[in-house]
C-alpha cells in the first residue's frame, strides 16, 4: 500500500482494485486510542509487543467508517512497508484537523 495523497478527507492509499481513502481519526478515536498508542510506542522501542496489530486496529476502525465491508484480513493483505508512513500521516493530519476545529485561541 502506498500513500497516494492526503487531504482534509483523509489519506488516499493504494488498494488492490484501485485506491481507498482512510478518513482522519475522529476526536473520540484519538482520545480512545492515544493511551494505547503511547504504551505501545514504549513497548516497540524495547522490541516488545506487536508493532502491527495496534495500527491495524486503529486504521481499520477509521477505514470502516467509509468502507464498512473492509475486514481486518483484507486490510492486512494490503499492507506493505508503508504502514508506518500511513500511521504517522493519519495521526499528524488528525491532530492538525482537531486543532483547526477548535478555532482561534483568545
Coordinates of C-alpha atoms in Angstrom, one line a residue:
X1 CA 0.0 0.0 0.0
X2 CA 1.4 3.3 -0.9
X3 CA 0.3 6.7 0.4
X4 CA -1.1 8.4 -2.8
X5 CA -2.5 11.7 -1.5
X6 CA -3.6 13.5 1.7
X7 CA -6.3 16.0 2.2
X8 CA -9.0 17.0 4.8
X9 CA -10.9 13.9 3.6
X10 CA -8.1 11.6 4.8
X11 CA -5.2 9.8 3.3
X12 CA -5.6 8.1 0.0
X13 CA -3.8 4.7 -0.2
X14 CA -3.3 2.2 -3.0
X15 CA -5.6 -0.8 -2.9
X16 CA -5.7 -4.0 -5.0
X17 CA -8.6 -2.7 -7.1
X18 CA -7.6 1.0 -7.1
X19 CA -7.5 3.1 -4.0
X20 CA -9.2 3.8 -0.7
X21 CA -9.3 7.0 1.4
X22 CA -8.7 6.3 5.1
X23 CA -10.6 9.1 6.9
X24 CA -8.8 11.1 9.5
X25 CA -9.3 10.0 13.1
X26 CA -12.2 11.5 15.0
X27 CA -11.8 13.3 18.3
X28 CA -13.3 10.2 20.0
X29 CA -10.9 7.8 18.3
X30 CA -8.0 10.0 19.2
X31 CA -9.0 10.1 22.8
X32 CA -9.7 6.3 22.9
X33 CA -6.6 5.1 21.2
X34 CA -4.0 7.6 22.3
X35 CA -3.1 6.0 25.7
X36 CA -2.7 2.6 23.9
X37 CA -0.5 4.2 21.2
X38 CA 1.8 5.8 23.9
X39 CA 2.0 2.5 25.7
X40 CA 2.7 0.6 22.5
X41 CA 5.4 3.0 21.4
X42 CA 7.3 2.3 24.7
X43 CA 7.0 -1.4 24.1
X44 CA 8.1 -1.1 20.5
X45 CA 11.2 0.9 21.5
X46 CA 12.2 -2.0 23.7
X47 CA 11.3 -4.5 21.0
X48 CA 8.4 -5.9 23.0
X49 CA 4.8 -6.2 21.8
X50 CA 3.4 -6.4 18.3
X51 CA 4.2 -3.4 16.1
X52 CA 1.5 -4.1 13.6
X53 CA -1.7 -5.1 15.5
X54 CA -2.4 -1.7 17.1
X55 CA -2.0 0.3 13.9
X56 CA -4.1 -2.2 12.0
X57 CA -6.9 -2.0 14.7
X58 CA -7.0 1.8 14.7
X59 CA -6.7 2.2 10.9
X60 CA -9.4 -0.4 10.4
X61 CA -11.8 1.5 12.7
X62 CA -11.3 4.7 10.7
X63 CA -11.4 2.9 7.3
X64 CA -14.7 1.0 8.2
X65 CA -16.5 4.3 8.7
X66 CA -16.2 4.8 4.9
X67 CA -15.9 1.2 3.8
X68 CA -17.8 -0.9 6.3
X69 CA -17.2 -4.1 4.3
X70 CA -13.4 -4.0 4.7
X71 CA -12.1 -6.7 7.0
X72 CA -9.0 -6.9 9.2
X73 CA -7.7 -9.7 6.9
X74 CA -8.3 -7.5 3.8
X75 CA -6.5 -4.6 5.3
X76 CA -3.6 -6.7 6.4
X77 CA -3.3 -8.2 3.0
X78 CA -3.0 -4.7 1.5
X79 CA -0.3 -3.5 4.0
X80 CA 3.3 -3.2 2.9
X81 CA 6.2 -1.3 4.4
X82 CA 4.4 2.0 4.1
X83 CA 2.2 1.2 7.2
X84 CA 4.5 3.4 9.4
X85 CA 4.1 6.3 6.9
X86 CA 0.4 5.9 6.8
X87 CA 0.2 5.7 10.6
X88 CA 2.3 8.9 11.0
X89 CA 0.3 10.8 8.4
X90 CA -3.0 9.9 9.9
X91 CA -2.0 11.0 13.4
X92 CA -0.4 14.2 12.2
X93 CA -3.3 15.2 10.0
X94 CA -5.9 14.2 12.5
X95 CA -4.2 16.3 15.2
X96 CA -3.9 19.3 12.9
X97 CA -7.6 18.9 12.0
X98 CA -8.6 18.7 15.6
X99 CA -6.6 21.8 16.5
X100 CA -8.1 23.7 13.5
X101 CA -11.6 22.6 14.6
X102 CA -11.1 24.5 17.9
X103 CA -10.8 27.8 16.2
X104 CA -8.6 30.7 17.1
X105 CA -7.4 31.0 20.7
X106 CA -8.4 34.1 22.5

